[in-house]
Amino acid sequence: AQLTVQVALTPLTAHNGPLAYAPGSHRMLTPGFEVVANPPLGSVVLYDSFCEHRGIEHHGTEDRYAVYYEFETRGVFTGYTVMHFGPQSFAHTMAFRRHIDPTLRRFVAELV
Protein backbone atom coordinates (compact mmCIF):
# COMPACT_ATOMS: atom_id res chain seq x y z
CA ALA A 1 0.00 0.00 0.00
CA GLN A 2 1.20 3.49 -0.78
CA LEU A 3 0.26 7.04 0.16
CA THR A 4 1.13 9.78 -2.34
CA VAL A 5 1.34 13.47 -1.51
CA GLN A 6 1.14 15.92 -4.42
CA VAL A 7 2.07 19.59 -4.02
CA ALA A 8 1.30 21.82 -7.02
CA LEU A 9 4.19 24.18 -7.82
CA THR A 10 2.38 25.69 -10.81
CA PRO A 11 -1.39 26.02 -11.18
CA LEU A 12 -2.98 22.79 -12.40
CA THR A 13 -5.75 23.27 -14.92
CA ALA A 14 -7.91 20.89 -16.92
CA HIS A 15 -5.57 21.39 -19.90
CA ASN A 16 -2.07 21.00 -18.44
CA GLY A 17 -2.02 17.45 -17.15
CA PRO A 18 -3.71 17.32 -13.74
CA LEU A 19 -4.69 14.07 -12.01
CA ALA A 20 -8.11 12.45 -12.35
CA TYR A 21 -9.60 10.15 -9.73
CA ALA A 22 -12.39 7.57 -9.81
CA PRO A 23 -14.53 8.20 -6.70
CA GLY A 24 -15.20 5.04 -4.69
CA SER A 25 -12.51 3.03 -6.47
CA HIS A 26 -10.70 2.54 -3.13
CA ARG A 27 -13.72 0.39 -2.21
CA MET A 28 -13.56 -1.38 -5.60
CA LEU A 29 -16.66 0.48 -6.84
CA THR A 30 -16.79 1.85 -10.38
CA PRO A 31 -18.86 5.04 -10.54
CA GLY A 32 -18.63 5.42 -14.32
CA PHE A 33 -17.04 8.88 -14.10
CA GLU A 34 -13.90 10.52 -12.78
CA VAL A 35 -13.10 13.76 -10.99
CA VAL A 36 -10.32 15.98 -12.32
CA ALA A 37 -8.35 17.69 -9.55
CA ASN A 38 -7.36 21.32 -10.22
CA PRO A 39 -6.01 22.33 -6.81
CA PRO A 40 -4.84 25.92 -6.25
CA LEU A 41 -1.13 26.64 -6.29
CA GLY A 42 0.60 25.23 -3.20
CA SER A 43 -2.26 22.89 -2.32
CA VAL A 44 -1.55 19.45 -0.93
CA VAL A 45 -3.44 16.48 -2.40
CA LEU A 46 -3.29 13.07 -0.68
CA TYR A 47 -4.33 9.80 -2.28
CA ASP A 48 -3.47 6.18 -1.69
CA SER A 49 -2.76 3.24 -3.96
CA PHE A 50 -6.30 1.96 -3.52
CA CYS A 51 -7.66 5.01 -5.34
CA GLU A 52 -7.75 4.62 -9.12
CA HIS A 53 -6.05 7.66 -10.66
CA ARG A 54 -4.37 8.78 -13.85
CA GLY A 55 -2.65 11.78 -15.35
CA ILE A 56 -4.78 13.70 -17.83
CA GLU A 57 -3.24 14.59 -21.20
CA HIS A 58 -1.28 17.86 -21.28
CA HIS A 59 -2.65 20.12 -24.02
CA GLY A 60 -1.01 23.34 -22.85
CA THR A 61 2.10 25.11 -24.10
CA GLU A 62 3.71 25.70 -20.69
CA ASP A 63 5.37 23.10 -18.46
CA ARG A 64 3.62 22.30 -15.21
CA TYR A 65 5.37 21.25 -12.05
CA ALA A 66 4.41 19.35 -8.94
CA VAL A 67 6.34 17.63 -6.15
CA TYR A 68 5.34 14.10 -5.22
CA TYR A 69 6.19 12.38 -1.95
CA GLU A 70 5.45 8.67 -1.75
CA PHE A 71 5.24 6.59 1.39
CA GLU A 72 5.10 2.83 0.87
CA THR A 73 4.61 -0.13 3.15
CA ARG A 74 5.98 -3.37 1.76
CA GLY A 75 4.06 -6.55 2.20
CA VAL A 76 0.69 -4.88 2.79
CA PHE A 77 -2.18 -6.38 0.82
CA THR A 78 -3.01 -3.99 -2.02
CA GLY A 79 -6.59 -5.12 -2.54
CA TYR A 80 -5.94 -6.32 -6.08
CA THR A 81 -6.84 -9.89 -6.87
CA VAL A 82 -6.59 -12.37 -9.72
CA MET A 83 -9.88 -10.87 -10.94
CA HIS A 84 -8.03 -7.61 -11.74
CA PHE A 85 -4.90 -8.84 -13.50
CA GLY A 86 -5.44 -12.51 -14.38
CA PRO A 87 -4.32 -15.82 -12.94
CA GLN A 88 -0.59 -15.17 -13.48
CA SER A 89 -0.60 -11.73 -11.85
CA PHE A 90 0.95 -12.78 -8.53
CA ALA A 91 3.73 -14.78 -10.19
CA HIS A 92 4.46 -11.86 -12.53
CA THR A 93 4.54 -9.35 -9.66
CA MET A 94 6.90 -11.53 -7.61
CA ALA A 95 9.21 -12.11 -10.58
CA PHE A 96 9.37 -8.37 -11.19
CA ARG A 97 10.15 -7.69 -7.51
CA ARG A 98 12.91 -10.33 -7.48
CA HIS A 99 14.40 -8.74 -10.59
CA ILE A 100 14.16 -5.05 -9.67
CA ASP A 101 14.59 -5.10 -5.88
CA PRO A 102 18.36 -5.75 -5.85
CA THR A 103 18.89 -3.03 -8.45
CA LEU A 104 16.86 -0.51 -6.46
CA ARG A 105 18.67 -1.39 -3.25
CA ARG A 106 22.06 -0.84 -4.93
CA PHE A 107 20.88 2.48 -6.39
CA VAL A 108 19.63 3.73 -3.01
CA ALA A 109 22.83 2.57 -1.27
CA GLU A 110 24.91 4.58 -3.76
CA LEU A 111 22.86 7.70 -3.01
CA VAL A 112 23.50 7.48 0.73
PDB file of C-alpha atoms in Angstrom:
ATOM      1  CA  ALA A   1       0.000   0.000   0.000  1.00  0.00           C
ATOM      2  CA  GLN A   2       1.198   3.490  -0.780  1.00  0.00           C
ATOM      3  CA  LEU A   3       0.257   7.044   0.156  1.00  0.00           C
ATOM      4  CA  THR A   4       1.133   9.780  -2.340  1.00  0.00           C
ATOM      5  CA  VAL A   5       1.337  13.473  -1.508  1.00  0.00           C
ATOM      6  CA  GLN A   6       1.136  15.915  -4.422  1.00  0.00           C
ATOM      7  CA  VAL A   7       2.072  19.595  -4.025  1.00  0.00           C
ATOM      8  CA  ALA A   8       1.303  21.819  -7.018  1.00  0.00           C
ATOM      9  CA  LEU A   9       4.192  24.183  -7.824  1.00  0.00           C
ATOM     10  CA  THR A  10       2.377  25.689 -10.811  1.00  0.00           C
ATOM     11  CA  PRO A  11      -1.388  26.017 -11.182  1.00  0.00           C
ATOM     12  CA  LEU A  12      -2.981  22.788 -12.398  1.00  0.00           C
ATOM     13  CA  THR A  13      -5.749  23.268 -14.920  1.00  0.00           C
ATOM     14  CA  ALA A  14      -7.907  20.888 -16.924  1.00  0.00           C
ATOM     15  CA  HIS A  15      -5.575  21.392 -19.902  1.00  0.00           C
ATOM     16  CA  ASN A  16      -2.075  21.000 -18.440  1.00  0.00           C
ATOM     17  CA  GLY A  17      -2.015  17.450 -17.150  1.00  0.00           C
ATOM     18  CA  PRO A  18      -3.714  17.321 -13.740  1.00  0.00           C
ATOM     19  CA  LEU A  19      -4.695  14.072 -12.013  1.00  0.00           C
ATOM     20  CA  ALA A  20      -8.107  12.455 -12.350  1.00  0.00           C
ATOM     21  CA  TYR A  21      -9.600  10.155  -9.727  1.00  0.00           C
ATOM     22  CA  ALA A  22     -12.390   7.572  -9.812  1.00  0.00           C
ATOM     23  CA  PRO A  23     -14.529   8.197  -6.700  1.00  0.00           C
ATOM     24  CA  GLY A  24     -15.197   5.039  -4.685  1.00  0.00           C
ATOM     25  CA  SER A  25     -12.507   3.034  -6.469  1.00  0.00           C
ATOM     26  CA  HIS A  26     -10.698   2.543  -3.133  1.00  0.00           C
ATOM     27  CA  ARG A  27     -13.722   0.386  -2.214  1.00  0.00           C
ATOM     28  CA  MET A  28     -13.563  -1.383  -5.604  1.00  0.00           C
ATOM     29  CA  LEU A  29     -16.659   0.481  -6.839  1.00  0.00           C
ATOM     30  CA  THR A  30     -16.795   1.845 -10.377  1.00  0.00           C
ATOM     31  CA  PRO A  31     -18.857   5.036 -10.538  1.00  0.00           C
ATOM     32  CA  GLY A  32     -18.627   5.424 -14.324  1.00  0.00           C
ATOM     33  CA  PHE A  33     -17.041   8.885 -14.102  1.00  0.00           C
ATOM     34  CA  GLU A  34     -13.897  10.516 -12.782  1.00  0.00           C
ATOM     35  CA  VAL A  35     -13.103  13.758 -10.987  1.00  0.00           C
ATOM     36  CA  VAL A  36     -10.324  15.984 -12.317  1.00  0.00           C
ATOM     37  CA  ALA A  37      -8.353  17.695  -9.550  1.00  0.00           C
ATOM     38  CA  ASN A  38      -7.360  21.315 -10.217  1.00  0.00           C
ATOM     39  CA  PRO A  39      -6.009  22.331  -6.809  1.00  0.00           C
ATOM     40  CA  PRO A  40      -4.843  25.923  -6.248  1.00  0.00           C
ATOM     41  CA  LEU A  41      -1.134  26.637  -6.287  1.00  0.00           C
ATOM     42  CA  GLY A  42       0.600  25.230  -3.201  1.00  0.00           C
ATOM     43  CA  SER A  43      -2.258  22.890  -2.322  1.00  0.00           C
ATOM     44  CA  VAL A  44      -1.549  19.448  -0.926  1.00  0.00           C
ATOM     45  CA  VAL A  45      -3.436  16.482  -2.396  1.00  0.00           C
ATOM     46  CA  LEU A  46      -3.294  13.067  -0.680  1.00  0.00           C
ATOM     47  CA  TYR A  47      -4.325   9.800  -2.284  1.00  0.00           C
ATOM     48  CA  ASP A  48      -3.469   6.176  -1.691  1.00  0.00           C
ATOM     49  CA  SER A  49      -2.756   3.242  -3.959  1.00  0.00           C
ATOM     50  CA  PHE A  50      -6.296   1.959  -3.517  1.00  0.00           C
ATOM     51  CA  CYS A  51      -7.661   5.011  -5.342  1.00  0.00           C
ATOM     52  CA  GLU A  52      -7.750   4.623  -9.117  1.00  0.00           C
ATOM     53  CA  HIS A  53      -6.052   7.661 -10.655  1.00  0.00           C
ATOM     54  CA  ARG A  54      -4.369   8.783 -13.845  1.00  0.00           C
ATOM     55  CA  GLY A  55      -2.648  11.778 -15.349  1.00  0.00           C
ATOM     56  CA  ILE A  56      -4.780  13.700 -17.833  1.00  0.00           C
ATOM     57  CA  GLU A  57      -3.237  14.588 -21.203  1.00  0.00           C
ATOM     58  CA  HIS A  58      -1.283  17.859 -21.285  1.00  0.00           C
ATOM     59  CA  HIS A  59      -2.655  20.124 -24.023  1.00  0.00           C
ATOM     60  CA  GLY A  60      -1.012  23.339 -22.852  1.00  0.00           C
ATOM     61  CA  THR A  61       2.095  25.109 -24.102  1.00  0.00           C
ATOM     62  CA  GLU A  62       3.708  25.696 -20.688  1.00  0.00           C
ATOM     63  CA  ASP A  63       5.366  23.102 -18.456  1.00  0.00           C
ATOM     64  CA  ARG A  64       3.617  22.299 -15.215  1.00  0.00           C
ATOM     65  CA  TYR A  65       5.372  21.248 -12.047  1.00  0.00           C
ATOM     66  CA  ALA A  66       4.412  19.346  -8.937  1.00  0.00           C
ATOM     67  CA  VAL A  67       6.335  17.633  -6.146  1.00  0.00           C
ATOM     68  CA  TYR A  68       5.337  14.102  -5.224  1.00  0.00           C
ATOM     69  CA  TYR A  69       6.195  12.379  -1.953  1.00  0.00           C
ATOM     70  CA  GLU A  70       5.451   8.670  -1.751  1.00  0.00           C
ATOM     71  CA  PHE A  71       5.242   6.585   1.389  1.00  0.00           C
ATOM     72  CA  GLU A  72       5.096   2.832   0.865  1.00  0.00           C
ATOM     73  CA  THR A  73       4.609  -0.129   3.152  1.00  0.00           C
ATOM     74  CA  ARG A  74       5.984  -3.366   1.762  1.00  0.00           C
ATOM     75  CA  GLY A  75       4.057  -6.554   2.203  1.00  0.00           C
ATOM     76  CA  VAL A  76       0.694  -4.884   2.787  1.00  0.00           C
ATOM     77  CA  PHE A  77      -2.180  -6.376   0.821  1.00  0.00           C
ATOM     78  CA  THR A  78      -3.013  -3.993  -2.025  1.00  0.00           C
ATOM     79  CA  GLY A  79      -6.591  -5.116  -2.542  1.00  0.00           C
ATOM     80  CA  TYR A  80      -5.944  -6.319  -6.081  1.00  0.00           C
ATOM     81  CA  THR A  81      -6.842  -9.893  -6.872  1.00  0.00           C
ATOM     82  CA  VAL A  82      -6.585 -12.367  -9.723  1.00  0.00           C
ATOM     83  CA  MET A  83      -9.876 -10.871 -10.944  1.00  0.00           C
ATOM     84  CA  HIS A  84      -8.032  -7.612 -11.737  1.00  0.00           C
ATOM     85  CA  PHE A  85      -4.900  -8.840 -13.495  1.00  0.00           C
ATOM     86  CA  GLY A  86      -5.442 -12.505 -14.385  1.00  0.00           C
ATOM     87  CA  PRO A  87      -4.316 -15.821 -12.938  1.00  0.00           C
ATOM     88  CA  GLN A  88      -0.589 -15.172 -13.477  1.00  0.00           C
ATOM     89  CA  SER A  89      -0.597 -11.728 -11.854  1.00  0.00           C
ATOM     90  CA  PHE A  90       0.950 -12.780  -8.534  1.00  0.00           C
ATOM     91  CA  ALA A  91       3.730 -14.779 -10.192  1.00  0.00           C
ATOM     92  CA  HIS A  92       4.461 -11.865 -12.533  1.00  0.00           C
ATOM     93  CA  THR A  93       4.544  -9.350  -9.661  1.00  0.00           C
ATOM     94  CA  MET A  94       6.896 -11.529  -7.612  1.00  0.00           C
ATOM     95  CA  ALA A  95       9.211 -12.115 -10.585  1.00  0.00           C
ATOM     96  CA  PHE A  96       9.374  -8.372 -11.188  1.00  0.00           C
ATOM     97  CA  ARG A  97      10.150  -7.690  -7.506  1.00  0.00           C
ATOM     98  CA  ARG A  98      12.908 -10.328  -7.479  1.00  0.00           C
ATOM     99  CA  HIS A  99      14.399  -8.745 -10.590  1.00  0.00           C
ATOM    100  CA  ILE A 100      14.159  -5.054  -9.669  1.00  0.00           C
ATOM    101  CA  ASP A 101      14.589  -5.101  -5.880  1.00  0.00           C
ATOM    102  CA  PRO A 102      18.364  -5.753  -5.846  1.00  0.00           C
ATOM    103  CA  THR A 103      18.885  -3.026  -8.448  1.00  0.00           C
ATOM    104  CA  LEU A 104      16.857  -0.511  -6.461  1.00  0.00           C
ATOM    105  CA  ARG A 105      18.671  -1.394  -3.246  1.00  0.00           C
ATOM    106  CA  ARG A 106      22.060  -0.840  -4.928  1.00  0.00           C
ATOM    107  CA  PHE A 107      20.878   2.482  -6.387  1.00  0.00           C
ATOM    108  CA  VAL A 108      19.631   3.734  -3.006  1.00  0.00           C
ATOM    109  CA  ALA A 109      22.827   2.567  -1.272  1.00  0.00           C
ATOM    110  CA  GLU A 110      24.909   4.583  -3.761  1.00  0.00           C
ATOM    111  CA  LEU A 111      22.865   7.700  -3.011  1.00  0.00           C
ATOM    112  CA  VAL A 112      23.497   7.477   0.728  1.00  0.00           C
TER     113      VAL A 112
END
